[in-house]
Amino acid sequence: MSAEENSKLKGGTRKLRLGVNIDHIATVRNARGGEHPDPVAGAYAAIRAGADGITAHLREDRRHITDDDMERLQMLCDSENIPLNMEIAAVEDMVEIAKRLKPHAVCLVPEKREERTTEGGLDVAALHNTITPIVRELTENGARVSLFIEADEKQIRAAASSGAPVIEIHTGAYAHALDDGDEKKAAKILKAMQNGARLGTELGLEVHAGHGITFDNVGDIAVIPELYELNIGHFIIGEAIFLGLEEAISEMLRCMDDAREKS
Ligand code: PXP
């Protein structure tokens, strides 16, 4: 782990890394075709603003990020020495693309064509026999593999036994419960995420979290001590309309650091 990754905040808490997901810059570009706004230029601006990594999801229907974007992102991240986290479905075609591109990290996510965004975590417990060889293949090819899962004991144990070194806990249900004003449900999910991060760490996994994170809900997630990284996309790109991308990222980093410093 680099010195930067290991850096400490006031009070000695470990600083959380921020992976910025730039998919929705491509969504805006694709609304009109053409090349503007370019997600790779967005990734460059995100790196300048302090992103610790870039995340992009190459979906099977290519609704936002394209193969060409992914190749250019890999070149950019290589030259900037910044980790690229490529999200893919656990299917052969995508695994082959990831093996050819060789991003720093590959995050396996569930994918349905009809969904608007990733809904729920990967059912690693049910798909263990499919996921485990993919984890091995990608790991042997040099990627740090993470599995996007719910904060559920069965899923966390299955992820650990698949050989993946990293899990990303799905925070979307927590964000939705808060949006719906269902504080009881949100508190229950938060507790599950806290327990899940602890269990994952005990099992030797590095624990990340992401989905639906905003300035308002990031605090209670960021203070979970076992977390190493948050992956945030839609809110940051949306907020960039009002603040600019660099300020939206700086403000998110401030929210994360403030929450951890106070914890
Ligand atoms: N993590 C994973 C695994 C995802 O699939 C996504 C959405 O692409 C995110 C994080 C980011 O979610 P959001 O765009 O809601 O911040």
PDB file of C-alpha atoms and ligand atoms in Angstrom:
ATOM      1  CA  MET A   1       0.000   0.000   0.000  1.00  0.00           C
ATOM      2  CA  SER A   2       1.396   3.443  -0.924  1.00  0.00           C
ATOM      3  CA  ALA A   3       2.201   6.105   1.654  1.00  0.00           C
ATOM      4  CA  GLU A   4      -0.651   8.204   0.259  1.00  0.00           C
ATOM      5  CA  GLU A   5      -3.166   5.385   0.615  1.00  0.00           C
ATOM      6  CA  ASN A   6      -2.017   4.888   4.149  1.00  0.00           C
ATOM      7  CA  SER A   7      -2.184   8.563   5.064  1.00  0.00           C
ATOM      8  CA  LYS A   8      -3.692   9.575   8.346  1.00  0.00           C
ATOM      9  CA  LEU A   9      -6.124  12.355   9.209  1.00  0.00           C
ATOM     10  CA  LYS A  10      -6.028  14.576  12.303  1.00  0.00           C
ATOM     11  CA  GLY A  11      -6.555  12.301  15.282  1.00  0.00           C
ATOM     12  CA  GLY A  12      -4.834   9.389  13.553  1.00  0.00           C
ATOM     13  CA  THR A  13      -7.806   7.996  11.576  1.00  0.00           C
ATOM     14  CA  ARG A  14      -6.906   6.481   8.207  1.00  0.00           C
ATOM     15  CA  LYS A  15      -7.969   8.659   5.271  1.00  0.00           C
ATOM     16  CA  LEU A  16     -10.616   7.087   3.024  1.00  0.00           C
ATOM     17  CA  ARG A  17      -9.834   6.885  -0.688  1.00  0.00           C
ATOM     18  CA  LEU A  18     -12.342   8.303  -3.172  1.00  0.00           C
ATOM     19  CA  GLY A  19     -12.895   6.533  -6.480  1.00  0.00           C
ATOM     20  CA  VAL A  20     -14.791   8.802  -8.866  1.00  0.00           C
ATOM     21  CA  ASN A  21     -17.113   7.003 -11.262  1.00  0.00           C
ATOM     22  CA  ILE A  22     -17.258   8.987 -14.504  1.00  0.00           C
ATOM     23  CA  ASP A  23     -19.928   6.913 -16.334  1.00  0.00           C
ATOM     24  CA  HIS A  24     -22.466   9.705 -16.422  1.00  0.00           C
ATOM     25  CA  ILE A  25     -20.198  12.113 -18.242  1.00  0.00           C
ATOM     26  CA  ALA A  26     -20.511   9.548 -21.034  1.00  0.00           C
ATOM     27  CA  THR A  27     -24.299   9.438 -20.496  1.00  0.00           C
ATOM     28  CA  VAL A  28     -24.487  13.169 -21.279  1.00  0.00           C
ATOM     29  CA  ARG A  29     -22.190  12.805 -24.284  1.00  0.00           C
ATOM     30  CA  ASN A  30     -24.212   9.888 -25.653  1.00  0.00           C
ATOM     31  CA  ALA A  31     -27.474  11.851 -25.358  1.00  0.00           C
ATOM     32  CA  ARG A  32     -26.325  13.746 -28.460  1.00  0.00           C
ATOM     33  CA  GLY A  33     -23.655  11.488 -29.938  1.00  0.00           C
ATOM     34  CA  GLY A  34     -20.336  13.077 -30.794  1.00  0.00           C
ATOM     35  CA  GLU A  35     -17.463  13.526 -28.400  1.00  0.00           C
ATOM     36  CA  HIS A  36     -18.527  16.142 -25.867  1.00  0.00           C
ATOM     37  CA  PRO A  37     -18.286  15.930 -22.886  1.00  0.00           C
ATOM     38  CA  ASP A  38     -15.454  13.432 -22.961  1.00  0.00           C
ATOM     39  CA  PRO A  39     -15.396  11.114 -19.902  1.00  0.00           C
ATOM     40  CA  VAL A  40     -11.627  10.785 -20.240  1.00  0.00           C
ATOM     41  CA  ALA A  41     -11.210  14.564 -19.958  1.00  0.00           C
ATOM     42  CA  GLY A  42     -13.546  14.297 -16.939  1.00  0.00           C
ATOM     43  CA  ALA A  43     -11.334  11.605 -15.440  1.00  0.00           C
ATOM     44  CA  TYR A  44      -8.312  13.862 -15.932  1.00  0.00           C
ATOM     45  CA  ALA A  45     -10.120  16.735 -14.148  1.00  0.00           C
ATOM     46  CA  ALA A  46     -11.164  14.326 -11.355  1.00  0.00           C
ATOM     47  CA  ILE A  47      -7.541  13.256 -10.855  1.00  0.00           C
ATOM     48  CA  ARG A  48      -6.461  16.915 -10.731  1.00  0.00           C
ATOM     49  CA  ALA A  49      -9.174  17.534  -8.108  1.00  0.00           C
ATOM     50  CA  GLY A  50      -7.846  14.799  -5.829  1.00  0.00           C
ATOM     51  CA  ALA A  51      -9.658  11.596  -6.845  1.00  0.00           C
ATOM     52  CA  ASP A  52      -7.663   8.618  -5.627  1.00  0.00           C
ATOM     53  CA  GLY A  53      -8.939   6.415  -8.428  1.00  0.00           C
ATOM     54  CA  ILE A  54     -11.205   6.380 -11.468  1.00  0.00           C
ATOM     55  CA  THR A  55     -14.083   3.944 -11.830  1.00  0.00           C
ATOM     56  CA  ALA A  56     -15.962   3.162 -15.042  1.00  0.00           C
ATOM     57  CA  HIS A  57     -18.580   0.525 -15.819  1.00  0.00           C
ATOM     58  CA  LEU A  58     -18.419  -1.054 -19.257  1.00  0.00           C
ATOM     59  CA  ARG A  59     -21.994  -2.268 -19.502  1.00  0.00           C
ATOM     60  CA  GLU A  60     -22.982  -4.995 -21.916  1.00  0.00           C
ATOM     61  CA  ASP A  61     -25.316  -2.570 -23.745  1.00  0.00           C
ATOM     62  CA  ARG A  62     -22.587   0.167 -23.807  1.00  0.00           C
ATOM     63  CA  ARG A  63     -25.180   2.724 -22.731  1.00  0.00           C
ATOM     64  CA  HIS A  64     -22.522   5.096 -21.383  1.00  0.00           C
ATOM     65  CA  ILE A  65     -18.860   4.042 -21.374  1.00  0.00           C
ATOM     66  CA  THR A  66     -17.631   2.571 -24.667  1.00  0.00           C
ATOM     67  CA  ASP A  67     -14.742   0.213 -25.386  1.00  0.00           C
ATOM     68  CA  ASP A  68     -12.768   3.141 -26.780  1.00  0.00           C
ATOM     69  CA  ASP A  69     -13.412   5.177 -23.573  1.00  0.00           C
ATOM     70  CA  MET A  70     -12.183   2.270 -21.502  1.00  0.00           C
ATOM     71  CA  GLU A  71      -8.966   1.986 -23.494  1.00  0.00           C
ATOM     72  CA  ARG A  72      -8.312   5.718 -23.220  1.00  0.00           C
ATOM     73  CA  LEU A  73      -9.098   5.656 -19.480  1.00  0.00           C
ATOM     74  CA  GLN A  74      -6.586   2.870 -19.020  1.00  0.00           C
ATOM     75  CA  MET A  75      -3.935   4.902 -20.882  1.00  0.00           C
ATOM     76  CA  LEU A  76      -4.713   8.011 -18.814  1.00  0.00           C
ATOM     77  CA  CYS A  77      -4.649   6.191 -15.472  1.00  0.00           C
ATOM     78  CA  ASP A  78      -1.430   4.434 -16.439  1.00  0.00           C
ATOM     79  CA  SER A  79       0.267   7.693 -17.311  1.00  0.00           C
ATOM     80  CA  GLU A  80      -1.059   9.447 -14.187  1.00  0.00           C
ATOM     81  CA  ASN A  81      -0.238   6.443 -11.994  1.00  0.00           C
ATOM     82  CA  ILE A  82      -3.810   6.337 -10.713  1.00  0.00           C
ATOM     83  CA  PRO A  83      -5.746   3.095 -10.245  1.00  0.00           C
ATOM     84  CA  LEU A  84      -8.496   2.373 -12.754  1.00  0.00           C
ATOM     85  CA  ASN A  85     -11.361   0.289 -11.379  1.00  0.00           C
ATOM     86  CA  MET A  86     -13.275  -1.347 -14.231  1.00  0.00           C
ATOM     87  CA  GLU A  87     -16.763  -2.544 -13.338  1.00  0.00           C
ATOM     88  CA  ILE A  88     -18.092  -5.437 -15.389  1.00  0.00           C
ATOM     89  CA  ALA A  89     -20.716  -8.153 -15.318  1.00  0.00           C
ATOM     90  CA  ALA A  90     -19.330 -11.606 -14.535  1.00  0.00           C
ATOM     91  CA  VAL A  91     -19.638 -12.843 -18.122  1.00  0.00           C
ATOM     92  CA  GLU A  92     -17.032 -14.224 -20.508  1.00  0.00           C
ATOM     93  CA  ASP A  93     -16.970 -11.359 -23.048  1.00  0.00           C
ATOM     94  CA  MET A  94     -16.390  -8.763 -20.347  1.00  0.00           C
ATOM     95  CA  VAL A  95     -13.763 -10.848 -18.598  1.00  0.00           C
ATOM     96  CA  GLU A  96     -11.878 -11.132 -21.904  1.00  0.00           C
ATOM     97  CA  ILE A  97     -11.951  -7.344 -22.378  1.00  0.00           C
ATOM     98  CA  ALA A  98     -10.714  -6.787 -18.814  1.00  0.00           C
ATOM     99  CA  LYS A  99      -7.931  -9.316 -19.331  1.00  0.00           C
ATOM    100  CA  ARG A 100      -6.796  -7.497 -22.452  1.00  0.00           C
ATOM    101  CA  LEU A 101      -6.994  -3.993 -20.916  1.00  0.00           C
ATOM    102  CA  LYS A 102      -5.398  -4.972 -17.609  1.00  0.00           C
ATOM    103  CA  PRO A 103      -6.890  -2.260 -15.352  1.00  0.00           C
ATOM    104  CA  HIS A 104      -5.566  -2.066 -11.791  1.00  0.00           C
ATOM    105  CA  ALA A 105      -8.880  -3.367 -10.397  1.00  0.00           C
ATOM    106  CA  VAL A 106     -11.938  -5.182 -11.689  1.00  0.00           C
ATOM    107  CA  CYS A 107     -15.200  -4.982  -9.767  1.00  0.00           C
ATOM    108  CA  LEU A 108     -17.738  -7.678 -10.616  1.00  0.00           C
ATOM    109  CA  VAL A 109     -21.302  -6.377 -10.492  1.00  0.00           C
ATOM    110  CA  PRO A 110     -24.718  -7.851 -11.292  1.00  0.00           C
ATOM    111  CA  GLU A 111     -26.185  -6.458 -14.483  1.00  0.00           C
ATOM    112  CA  LYS A 112     -29.658  -6.526 -15.976  1.00  0.00           C
ATOM    113  CA  ARG A 113     -30.422  -4.836 -19.259  1.00  0.00           C
ATOM    114  CA  GLU A 114     -33.701  -3.345 -18.059  1.00  0.00           C
ATOM    115  CA  GLU A 115     -32.259  -1.732 -14.919  1.00  0.00           C
ATOM    116  CA  ARG A 116     -31.413   1.970 -14.827  1.00  0.00           C
ATOM    117  CA  THR A 117     -28.368   1.399 -12.645  1.00  0.00           C
ATOM    118  CA  THR A 118     -26.823  -1.484 -10.709  1.00  0.00           C
ATOM    119  CA  GLU A 119     -29.597  -2.708  -8.432  1.00  0.00           C
ATOM    120  CA  GLY A 120     -28.471  -4.722  -5.447  1.00  0.00           C
ATOM    121  CA  GLY A 121     -25.318  -6.713  -4.970  1.00  0.00           C
ATOM    122  CA  LEU A 122     -23.970  -9.763  -6.718  1.00  0.00           C
ATOM    123  CA  ASP A 123     -25.373 -13.026  -5.325  1.00  0.00           C
ATOM    124  CA  VAL A 124     -21.929 -14.567  -4.766  1.00  0.00           C
ATOM    125  CA  ALA A 125     -23.396 -17.242  -2.501  1.00  0.00           C
ATOM    126  CA  ALA A 126     -25.626 -18.581  -5.297  1.00  0.00           C
ATOM    127  CA  LEU A 127     -23.107 -17.955  -8.097  1.00  0.00           C
ATOM    128  CA  HIS A 128     -20.044 -19.166  -6.220  1.00  0.00           C
ATOM    129  CA  ASN A 129     -19.119 -21.775  -8.843  1.00  0.00           C
ATOM    130  CA  THR A 130     -19.297 -19.146 -11.612  1.00  0.00           C
ATOM    131  CA  ILE A 131     -17.614 -16.321  -9.740  1.00  0.00           C
ATOM    132  CA  THR A 132     -14.682 -18.212  -8.211  1.00  0.00           C
ATOM    133  CA  PRO A 133     -12.999 -19.196 -11.518  1.00  0.00           C
ATOM    134  CA  ILE A 134     -13.511 -15.663 -12.856  1.00  0.00           C
ATOM    135  CA  VAL A 135     -11.885 -14.206  -9.732  1.00  0.00           C
ATOM    136  CA  ARG A 136      -8.955 -16.609 -10.220  1.00  0.00           C
ATOM    137  CA  GLU A 137      -8.618 -15.807 -13.943  1.00  0.00           C
ATOM    138  CA  LEU A 138      -8.632 -12.047 -13.409  1.00  0.00           C
ATOM    139  CA  THR A 139      -6.298 -12.274 -10.414  1.00  0.00           C
ATOM    140  CA  GLU A 140      -3.804 -14.393 -12.361  1.00  0.00           C
ATOM    141  CA  ASN A 141      -3.988 -11.732 -15.064  1.00  0.00           C
ATOM    142  CA  GLY A 142      -2.894  -9.081 -12.536  1.00  0.00           C
ATOM    143  CA  ALA A 143      -6.176  -7.414 -11.470  1.00  0.00           C
ATOM    144  CA  ARG A 144      -7.239  -6.702  -7.932  1.00  0.00           C
ATOM    145  CA  VAL A 145     -10.739  -8.168  -7.977  1.00  0.00           C
ATOM    146  CA  SER A 146     -13.591  -6.813  -5.918  1.00  0.00           C
ATOM    147  CA  LEU A 147     -17.116  -8.143  -5.580  1.00  0.00           C
ATOM    148  CA  PHE A 148     -20.025  -5.719  -5.240  1.00  0.00           C
ATOM    149  CA  ILE A 149     -22.282  -7.284  -2.608  1.00  0.00           C
ATOM    150  CA  GLU A 150     -24.912  -6.552   0.003  1.00  0.00           C
ATOM    151  CA  ALA A 151     -23.766  -6.256   3.613  1.00  0.00           C
ATOM    152  CA  ASP A 152     -25.010  -9.745   4.308  1.00  0.00           C
ATOM    153  CA  GLU A 153     -23.039 -12.353   6.246  1.00  0.00           C
ATOM    154  CA  LYS A 154     -23.667 -15.149   3.730  1.00  0.00           C
ATOM    155  CA  GLN A 155     -22.496 -12.980   0.824  1.00  0.00           C
ATOM    156  CA  ILE A 156     -19.418 -11.714   2.665  1.00  0.00           C
ATOM    157  CA  ARG A 157     -18.332 -15.233   3.614  1.00  0.00           C
ATOM    158  CA  ALA A 158     -18.941 -16.435   0.038  1.00  0.00           C
ATOM    159  CA  ALA A 159     -16.911 -13.491  -1.316  1.00  0.00           C
ATOM    160  CA  ALA A 160     -14.021 -14.305   1.016  1.00  0.00           C
ATOM    161  CA  SER A 161     -14.039 -17.955  -0.022  1.00  0.00           C
ATOM    162  CA  SER A 162     -14.047 -16.984  -3.727  1.00  0.00           C
ATOM    163  CA  GLY A 163     -10.500 -15.679  -3.288  1.00  0.00           C
ATOM    164  CA  ALA A 164     -11.331 -12.028  -4.097  1.00  0.00           C
ATOM    165  CA  PRO A 165      -9.189  -9.675  -1.992  1.00  0.00           C
ATOM    166  CA  VAL A 166     -11.785  -6.857  -1.926  1.00  0.00           C
ATOM    167  CA  ILE A 167     -15.517  -6.440  -1.424  1.00  0.00           C
ATOM    168  CA  GLU A 168     -17.531  -3.318  -2.178  1.00  0.00           C
ATOM    169  CA  ILE A 169     -20.567  -3.030   0.062  1.00  0.00           C
ATOM    170  CA  HIS A 170     -23.689  -1.810  -1.713  1.00  0.00           C
ATOM    171  CA  THR A 171     -24.866   1.390  -0.026  1.00  0.00           C
ATOM    172  CA  GLY A 172     -27.790   2.028  -2.403  1.00  0.00           C
ATOM    173  CA  ALA A 173     -30.533   0.596  -0.181  1.00  0.00           C
ATOM    174  CA  TYR A 174     -29.328   2.809   2.680  1.00  0.00           C
ATOM    175  CA  ALA A 175     -29.431   5.887   0.445  1.00  0.00           C
ATOM    176  CA  HIS A 176     -32.942   5.002  -0.783  1.00  0.00           C
ATOM    177  CA  ALA A 177     -34.244   4.435   2.758  1.00  0.00           C
ATOM    178  CA  LEU A 178     -33.000   7.905   3.750  1.00  0.00           C
ATOM    179  CA  ASP A 179     -34.542   9.440   0.606  1.00  0.00           C
ATOM    180  CA  ASP A 180     -37.850   7.797   1.539  1.00  0.00           C
ATOM    181  CA  GLY A 181     -37.622   9.205   5.079  1.00  0.00           C
ATOM    182  CA  ASP A 182     -37.588   5.655   6.489  1.00  0.00           C
ATOM    183  CA  GLU A 183     -35.102   6.238   9.304  1.00  0.00           C
ATOM    184  CA  LYS A 184     -35.788   2.900  10.961  1.00  0.00           C
ATOM    185  CA  LYS A 185     -34.922   1.010   7.796  1.00  0.00           C
ATOM    186  CA  ALA A 186     -31.878   3.220   7.170  1.00  0.00           C
ATOM    187  CA  ALA A 187     -30.588   2.578  10.709  1.00  0.00           C
ATOM    188  CA  LYS A 188     -31.004  -1.181  10.223  1.00  0.00           C
ATOM    189  CA  ILE A 189     -29.087  -1.135   6.931  1.00  0.00           C
ATOM    190  CA  LEU A 190     -26.383   1.086   8.432  1.00  0.00           C
ATOM    191  CA  LYS A 191     -25.931  -1.416  11.254  1.00  0.00           C
ATOM    192  CA  ALA A 192     -25.665  -4.246   8.701  1.00  0.00           C
ATOM    193  CA  MET A 193     -23.038  -2.261   6.777  1.00  0.00           C
ATOM    194  CA  GLN A 194     -21.041  -1.641   9.972  1.00  0.00           C
ATOM    195  CA  ASN A 195     -21.178  -5.341  10.909  1.00  0.00           C
ATOM    196  CA  GLY A 196     -20.416  -6.337   7.329  1.00  0.00           C
ATOM    197  CA  ALA A 197     -17.327  -4.130   7.149  1.00  0.00           C
ATOM    198  CA  ARG A 198     -16.105  -5.632  10.429  1.00  0.00           C
ATOM    199  CA  LEU A 199     -16.725  -9.205   9.289  1.00  0.00           C
ATOM    200  CA  GLY A 200     -15.095  -8.589   5.906  1.00  0.00           C
ATOM    201  CA  THR A 201     -11.993  -7.221   7.625  1.00  0.00           C
ATOM    202  CA  GLU A 202     -11.882 -10.177  10.027  1.00  0.00           C
ATOM    203  CA  LEU A 203     -11.972 -12.483   7.000  1.00  0.00           C
ATOM    204  CA  GLY A 204      -8.983 -10.647   5.498  1.00  0.00           C
ATOM    205  CA  LEU A 205     -10.878  -8.625   2.890  1.00  0.00           C
ATOM    206  CA  GLU A 206     -10.300  -4.957   2.048  1.00  0.00           C
ATOM    207  CA  VAL A 207     -13.719  -3.335   2.313  1.00  0.00           C
ATOM    208  CA  HIS A 208     -15.007  -0.588   0.021  1.00  0.00           C
ATOM    209  CA  ALA A 209     -18.513   0.878  -0.297  1.00  0.00           C
ATOM    210  CA  GLY A 210     -20.539   2.641  -2.936  1.00  0.00           C
ATOM    211  CA  HIS A 211     -23.801   3.502  -4.679  1.00  0.00           C
ATOM    212  CA  GLY A 212     -26.173   6.379  -4.083  1.00  0.00           C
ATOM    213  CA  ILE A 213     -23.702   8.323  -1.906  1.00  0.00           C
ATOM    214  CA  THR A 214     -24.263  12.088  -1.587  1.00  0.00           C
ATOM    215  CA  PHE A 215     -22.941  14.986   0.526  1.00  0.00           C
ATOM    216  CA  ASP A 216     -25.855  14.366   2.923  1.00  0.00           C
ATOM    217  CA  ASN A 217     -25.465  10.633   3.491  1.00  0.00           C
ATOM    218  CA  VAL A 218     -21.691  10.188   3.151  1.00  0.00           C
ATOM    219  CA  GLY A 219     -20.894  11.029   6.789  1.00  0.00           C
ATOM    220  CA  ASP A 220     -22.394   7.964   8.467  1.00  0.00           C
ATOM    221  CA  ILE A 221     -20.823   5.711   5.830  1.00  0.00           C
ATOM    222  CA  ALA A 222     -17.404   7.379   5.918  1.00  0.00           C
ATOM    223  CA  VAL A 223     -17.062   6.873   9.678  1.00  0.00           C
ATOM    224  CA  ILE A 224     -17.206   3.082   9.383  1.00  0.00           C
ATOM    225  CA  PRO A 225     -13.616   2.534  10.502  1.00  0.00           C
ATOM    226  CA  GLU A 226     -12.860  -0.594   8.449  1.00  0.00           C
ATOM    227  CA  LEU A 227     -13.641   1.062   5.092  1.00  0.00           C
ATOM    228  CA  TYR A 228     -10.769   1.866   2.731  1.00  0.00           C
ATOM    229  CA  GLU A 229     -12.547   3.381  -0.254  1.00  0.00           C
ATOM    230  CA  LEU A 230     -15.815   4.870  -1.454  1.00  0.00           C
ATOM    231  CA  ASN A 231     -16.878   4.790  -5.101  1.00  0.00           C
ATOM    232  CA  ILE A 232     -19.137   7.676  -6.018  1.00  0.00           C
ATOM    233  CA  GLY A 233     -20.493   8.667  -9.412  1.00  0.00           C
ATOM    234  CA  HIS A 234     -23.965   9.956 -10.160  1.00  0.00           C
ATOM    235  CA  PHE A 235     -24.164  12.535  -7.374  1.00  0.00           C
ATOM    236  CA  ILE A 236     -20.713  13.989  -8.054  1.00  0.00           C
ATOM    237  CA  ILE A 237     -21.355  14.282 -11.790  1.00  0.00           C
ATOM    238  CA  GLY A 238     -24.806  15.793 -11.135  1.00  0.00           C
ATOM    239  CA  GLU A 239     -23.414  18.233  -8.585  1.00  0.00           C
ATOM    240  CA  ALA A 240     -20.697  19.225 -11.063  1.00  0.00           C
ATOM    241  CA  ILE A 241     -23.451  21.064 -13.001  1.00  0.00           C
ATOM    242  CA  PHE A 242     -23.795  23.459 -10.072  1.00  0.00           C
ATOM    243  CA  LEU A 243     -20.309  23.522  -8.547  1.00  0.00           C
ATOM    244  CA  GLY A 244     -18.014  22.343 -11.316  1.00  0.00           C
ATOM    245  CA  LEU A 245     -16.438  18.903 -11.230  1.00  0.00           C
ATOM    246  CA  GLU A 246     -13.350  19.878  -9.275  1.00  0.00           C
ATOM    247  CA  GLU A 247     -15.316  21.621  -6.509  1.00  0.00           C
ATOM    248  CA  ALA A 248     -17.848  18.757  -6.315  1.00  0.00           C
ATOM    249  CA  ILE A 249     -14.974  16.317  -5.763  1.00  0.00           C
ATOM    250  CA  SER A 250     -13.174  18.601  -3.293  1.00  0.00           C
ATOM    251  CA  GLU A 251     -16.386  19.034  -1.313  1.00  0.00           C
ATOM    252  CA  MET A 252     -16.980  15.253  -1.221  1.00  0.00           C
ATOM    253  CA  LEU A 253     -13.416  14.709  -0.009  1.00  0.00           C
ATOM    254  CA  ARG A 254     -13.966  17.376   2.675  1.00  0.00           C
ATOM    255  CA  CYS A 255     -17.191  15.649   3.818  1.00  0.00           C
ATOM    256  CA  MET A 256     -15.390  12.288   4.023  1.00  0.00           C
ATOM    257  CA  ASP A 257     -12.365  13.659   5.896  1.00  0.00           C
ATOM    258  CA  ASP A 258     -14.482  15.775   8.299  1.00  0.00           C
ATOM    259  CA  ALA A 259     -16.666  12.812   9.208  1.00  0.00           C
ATOM    260  CA  ARG A 260     -13.660  10.570   9.870  1.00  0.00           C
ATOM    261  CA  GLU A 261     -11.762  13.222  11.809  1.00  0.00           C
ATOM    262  CA  LYS A 262     -14.729  13.719  14.114  1.00  0.00           C
ATOM    263  CA  SER A 263     -15.290   9.985  14.617  1.00  0.00           C
TER     264      SER A 263
HETATM  265  N1  PXP B   1     -20.130   1.093  -7.081  1.00  0.00           N
HETATM  266  C1  PXP B   1     -20.652   0.244  -7.999  1.00  0.00           C
HETATM  267  C2  PXP B   1     -20.236  -1.190  -7.958  1.00  0.00           C
HETATM  268  C3  PXP B   1     -21.544   0.703  -8.994  1.00  0.00           C
HETATM  269  O1  PXP B   1     -22.051  -0.150  -9.897  1.00  0.00           O
HETATM  270  C4  PXP B   1     -21.855   2.085  -9.029  1.00  0.00           C
HETATM  271  C5  PXP B   1     -22.765   2.602 -10.106  1.00  0.00           C
HETATM  272  O2  PXP B   1     -22.195   2.388 -11.343  1.00  0.00           O
HETATM  273  C6  PXP B   1     -21.271   2.917  -8.059  1.00  0.00           C
HETATM  274  C7  PXP B   1     -20.438   2.400  -7.086  1.00  0.00           C
HETATM  275  C8  PXP B   1     -21.545   4.378  -8.035  1.00  0.00           C
HETATM  276  O3  PXP B   1     -22.877   4.604  -7.729  1.00  0.00           O
HETATM  277  P1  PXP B   1     -23.462   6.073  -7.884  1.00  0.00           P
HETATM  278  O4  PXP B   1     -23.350   6.420  -9.324  1.00  0.00           O
HETATM  279  O5  PXP B   1     -24.855   5.937  -7.396  1.00  0.00           O
HETATM  280  O6  PXP B   1     -22.616   6.969  -7.018  1.00  0.00           O
END
